[in-house]
Tab-separated table of C-alpha atoms in Angstrom:
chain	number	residue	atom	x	y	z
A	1	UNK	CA	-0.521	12.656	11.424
A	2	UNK	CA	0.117	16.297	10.739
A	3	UNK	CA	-1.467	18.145	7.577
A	4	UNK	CA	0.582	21.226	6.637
A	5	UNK	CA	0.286	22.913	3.426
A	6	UNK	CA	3.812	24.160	3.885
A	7	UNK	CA	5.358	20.623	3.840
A	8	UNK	CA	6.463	19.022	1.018
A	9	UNK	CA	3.849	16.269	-0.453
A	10	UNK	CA	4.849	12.740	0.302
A	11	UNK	CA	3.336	10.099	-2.251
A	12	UNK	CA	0.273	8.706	-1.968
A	13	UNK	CA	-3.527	9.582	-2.043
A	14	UNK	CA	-4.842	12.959	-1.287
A	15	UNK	CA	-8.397	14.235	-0.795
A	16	UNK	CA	-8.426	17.627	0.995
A	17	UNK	CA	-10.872	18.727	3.889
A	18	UNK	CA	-11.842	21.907	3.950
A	19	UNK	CA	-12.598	22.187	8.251
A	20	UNK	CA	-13.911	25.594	8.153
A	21	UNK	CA	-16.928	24.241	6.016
A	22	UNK	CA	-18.143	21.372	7.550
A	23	UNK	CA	-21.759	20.983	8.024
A	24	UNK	CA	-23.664	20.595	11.037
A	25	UNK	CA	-24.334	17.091	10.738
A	26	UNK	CA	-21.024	15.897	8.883
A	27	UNK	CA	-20.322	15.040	5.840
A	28	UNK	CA	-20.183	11.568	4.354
A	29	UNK	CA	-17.230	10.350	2.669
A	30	UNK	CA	-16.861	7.521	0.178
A	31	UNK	CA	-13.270	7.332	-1.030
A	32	UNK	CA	-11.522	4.827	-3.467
A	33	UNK	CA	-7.734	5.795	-4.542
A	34	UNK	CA	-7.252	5.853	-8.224
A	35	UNK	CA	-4.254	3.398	-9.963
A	36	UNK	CA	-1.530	6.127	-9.931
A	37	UNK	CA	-2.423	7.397	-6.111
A	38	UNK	CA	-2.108	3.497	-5.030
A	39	UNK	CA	0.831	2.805	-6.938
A	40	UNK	CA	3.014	5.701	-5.284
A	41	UNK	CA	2.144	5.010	-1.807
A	42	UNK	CA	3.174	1.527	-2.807
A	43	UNK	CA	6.587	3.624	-3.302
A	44	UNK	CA	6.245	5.418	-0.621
A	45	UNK	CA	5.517	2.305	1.722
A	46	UNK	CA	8.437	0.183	-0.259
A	47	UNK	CA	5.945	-2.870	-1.161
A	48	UNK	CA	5.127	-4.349	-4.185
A	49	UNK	CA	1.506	-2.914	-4.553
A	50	UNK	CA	-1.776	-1.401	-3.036
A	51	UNK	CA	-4.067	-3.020	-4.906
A	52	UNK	CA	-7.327	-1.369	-3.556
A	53	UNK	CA	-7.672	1.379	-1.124
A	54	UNK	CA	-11.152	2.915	-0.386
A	55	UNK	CA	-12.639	4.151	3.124
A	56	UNK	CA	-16.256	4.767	3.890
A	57	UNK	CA	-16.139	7.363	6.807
A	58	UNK	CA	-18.118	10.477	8.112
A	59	UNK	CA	-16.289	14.012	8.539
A	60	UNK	CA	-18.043	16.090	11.478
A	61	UNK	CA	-17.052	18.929	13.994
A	62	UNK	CA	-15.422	18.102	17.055
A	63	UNK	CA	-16.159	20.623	20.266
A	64	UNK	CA	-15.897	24.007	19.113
A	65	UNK	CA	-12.665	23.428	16.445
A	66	UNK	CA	-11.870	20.065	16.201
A	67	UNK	CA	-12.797	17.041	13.611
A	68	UNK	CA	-13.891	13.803	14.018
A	69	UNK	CA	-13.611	11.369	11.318
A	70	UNK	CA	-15.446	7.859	11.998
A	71	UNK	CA	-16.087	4.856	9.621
A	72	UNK	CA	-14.005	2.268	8.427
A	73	UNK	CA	-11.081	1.732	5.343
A	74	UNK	CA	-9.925	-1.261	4.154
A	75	UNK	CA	-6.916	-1.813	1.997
A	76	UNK	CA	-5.324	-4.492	-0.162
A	77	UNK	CA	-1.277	-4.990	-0.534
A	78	UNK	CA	1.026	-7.120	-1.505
A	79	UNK	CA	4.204	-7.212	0.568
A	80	UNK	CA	7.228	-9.722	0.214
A	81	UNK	CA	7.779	-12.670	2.311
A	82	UNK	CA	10.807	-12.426	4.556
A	83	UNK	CA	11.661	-15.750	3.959
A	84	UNK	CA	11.234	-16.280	0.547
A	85	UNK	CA	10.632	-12.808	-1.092
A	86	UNK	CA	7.403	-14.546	-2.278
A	87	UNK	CA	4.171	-12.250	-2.567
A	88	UNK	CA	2.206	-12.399	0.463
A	89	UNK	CA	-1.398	-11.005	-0.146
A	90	UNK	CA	-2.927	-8.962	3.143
A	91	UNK	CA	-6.236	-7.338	3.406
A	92	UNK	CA	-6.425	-4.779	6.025
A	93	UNK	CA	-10.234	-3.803	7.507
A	94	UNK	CA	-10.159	-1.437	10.106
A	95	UNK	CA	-12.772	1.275	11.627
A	96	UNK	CA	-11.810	4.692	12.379
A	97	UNK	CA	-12.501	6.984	15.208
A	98	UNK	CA	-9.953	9.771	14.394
A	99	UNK	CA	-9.620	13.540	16.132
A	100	UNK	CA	-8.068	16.329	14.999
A	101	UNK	CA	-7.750	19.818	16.400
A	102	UNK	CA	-5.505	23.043	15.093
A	103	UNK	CA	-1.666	22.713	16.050
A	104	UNK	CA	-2.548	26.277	18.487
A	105	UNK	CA	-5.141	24.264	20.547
A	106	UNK	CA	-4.679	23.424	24.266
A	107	UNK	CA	-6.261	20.272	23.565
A	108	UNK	CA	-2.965	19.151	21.260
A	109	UNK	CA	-0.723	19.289	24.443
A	110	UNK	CA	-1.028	16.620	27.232
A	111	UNK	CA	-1.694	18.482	30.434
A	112	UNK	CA	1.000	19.850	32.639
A	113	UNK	CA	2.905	17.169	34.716
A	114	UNK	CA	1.932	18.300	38.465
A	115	UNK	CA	4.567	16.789	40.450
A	116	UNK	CA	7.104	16.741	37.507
A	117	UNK	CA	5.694	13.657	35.899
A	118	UNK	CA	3.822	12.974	33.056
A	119	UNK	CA	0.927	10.985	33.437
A	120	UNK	CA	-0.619	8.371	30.342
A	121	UNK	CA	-2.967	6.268	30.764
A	122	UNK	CA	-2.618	3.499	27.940
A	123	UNK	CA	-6.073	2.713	27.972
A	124	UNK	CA	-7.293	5.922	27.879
A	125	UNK	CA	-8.052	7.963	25.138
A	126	UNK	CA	-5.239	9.318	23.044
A	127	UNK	CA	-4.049	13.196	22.665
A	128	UNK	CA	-5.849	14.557	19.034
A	129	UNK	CA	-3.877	14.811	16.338
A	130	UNK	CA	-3.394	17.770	14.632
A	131	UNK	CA	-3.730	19.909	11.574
A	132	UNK	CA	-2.451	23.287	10.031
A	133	UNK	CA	-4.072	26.102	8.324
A	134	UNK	CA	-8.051	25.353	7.769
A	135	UNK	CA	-7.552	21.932	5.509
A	136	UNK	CA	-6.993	18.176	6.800
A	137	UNK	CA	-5.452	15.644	3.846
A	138	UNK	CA	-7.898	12.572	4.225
A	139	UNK	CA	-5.576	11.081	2.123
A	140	UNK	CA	-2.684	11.332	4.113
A	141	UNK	CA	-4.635	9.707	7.034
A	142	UNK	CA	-5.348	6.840	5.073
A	143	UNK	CA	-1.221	6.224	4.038
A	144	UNK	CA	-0.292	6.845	7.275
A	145	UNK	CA	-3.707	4.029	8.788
A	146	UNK	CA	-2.108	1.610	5.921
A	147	UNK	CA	1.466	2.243	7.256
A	148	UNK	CA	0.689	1.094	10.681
A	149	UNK	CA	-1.451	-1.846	9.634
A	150	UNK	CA	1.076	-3.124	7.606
A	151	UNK	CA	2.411	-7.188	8.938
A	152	UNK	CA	6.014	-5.815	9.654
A	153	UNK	CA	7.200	-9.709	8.963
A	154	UNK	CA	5.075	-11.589	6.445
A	155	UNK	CA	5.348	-14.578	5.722
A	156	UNK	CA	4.092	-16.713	2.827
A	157	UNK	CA	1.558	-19.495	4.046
A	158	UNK	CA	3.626	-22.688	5.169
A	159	UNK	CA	6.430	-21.006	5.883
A	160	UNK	CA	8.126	-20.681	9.769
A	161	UNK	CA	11.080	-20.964	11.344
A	162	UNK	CA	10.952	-24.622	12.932
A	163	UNK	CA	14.444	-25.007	12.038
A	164	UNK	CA	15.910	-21.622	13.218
A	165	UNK	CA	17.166	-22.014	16.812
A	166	UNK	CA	18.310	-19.029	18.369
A	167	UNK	CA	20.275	-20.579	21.140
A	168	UNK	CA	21.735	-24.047	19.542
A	169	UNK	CA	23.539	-27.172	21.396
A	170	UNK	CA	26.665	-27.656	20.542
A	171	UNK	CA	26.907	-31.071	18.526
A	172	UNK	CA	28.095	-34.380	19.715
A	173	UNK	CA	31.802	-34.883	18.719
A	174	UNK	CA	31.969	-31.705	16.979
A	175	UNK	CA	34.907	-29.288	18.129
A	176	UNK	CA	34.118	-25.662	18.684
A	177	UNK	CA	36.808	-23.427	16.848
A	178	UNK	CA	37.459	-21.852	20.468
A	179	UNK	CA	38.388	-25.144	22.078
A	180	UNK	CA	41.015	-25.341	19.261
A	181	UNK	CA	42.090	-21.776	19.924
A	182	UNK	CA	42.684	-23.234	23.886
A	183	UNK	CA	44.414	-26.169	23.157
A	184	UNK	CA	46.656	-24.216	20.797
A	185	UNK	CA	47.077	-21.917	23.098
A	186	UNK	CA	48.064	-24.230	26.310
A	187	UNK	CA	50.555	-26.148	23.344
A	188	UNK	CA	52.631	-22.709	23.308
């Protein structure tokens, strides 16, 4: 989740956060994407719609250069089924505890390997993100929460694959087109 003004703009929502002038105590964010915003991350994401997008979160300073962003977002798409290209509705709620630093700061690198390996722990916390120049695209965040949420298989209700076998028995008195292929070939 980088933020550089240098980049080209991908579609979606944008609210800029200027880092430099964060208060002391944060700064409260309320945040509802407007009909054009929603409709090209919708694009962007290749899904039908993003019917609602808002996020209720708080914007403070992290250590001496960093930001924290903590609340919660919650989205609404509409994705299609894989079975029956059928909408499939999906509300996504999820809180937020987010931390960015500059793309200079140490604390953007893991820490030097000592013995040549590097060391994560999966349970532990995660390296920040990071951010260029002295602005963070809130809006970005939230595409990129909303990409990751997504149900990367949905499925209309009532639908499943009871009949799919992946590893079938052949059929009683059927004749696989290899066992003609044999007998053909031993008839040569």
């Amino acid at each position: 989740m980088t933020n550089d003004d240098a980049k080209p703009r991908l579609e979606g929502p944008s609210f800029w956060i200027s880092v430099s002038r964060l208060p002391k105590n944060g700064m409260p964010i309320v945040f509802e994407a407007r009909a054009d915003e929603r409709e090209a991350l919708a694009r962007r994401l290749d899904i039908p719609a993003v019917e609602a997008l808002q996020a209720d979160v708080n914007v403070e300073a992290w250590r001496s250069e960093g930001v924290r962003i903590v609340g919660t977002y919650r989205a609404e798409v509409v994705q299609s089924c894989v079975v029956t290209l059928d909408p499939v509705r999906q509300t996504i709620e999820e809180e937020v505890d987010l931390i960015f630093v500059p793309e200079q700061s140490r604390l953007a690198r893991p820490s030097s390997p000592v013995d040549g390996e590097l060391h994560l722990d999966p349970e532990g916390e995660d390296i920040p993100e990071t951010y260029s120049g002295d602005r963070l695209d809130f809006g970005e965040v939230l595409s990129e929460l909303v990409a990751l949420a997504l149900d990367p298989y949905p499925r209309a209700s009532g639908i499943d694959f009871q009949d799919f076998d992946t590893d079938p028995e052949p059929e009683a008195g059927k004749v696989s087109p290899f066992a003609k292929l044999e007998s053909l070939k031993r008839g040569s």
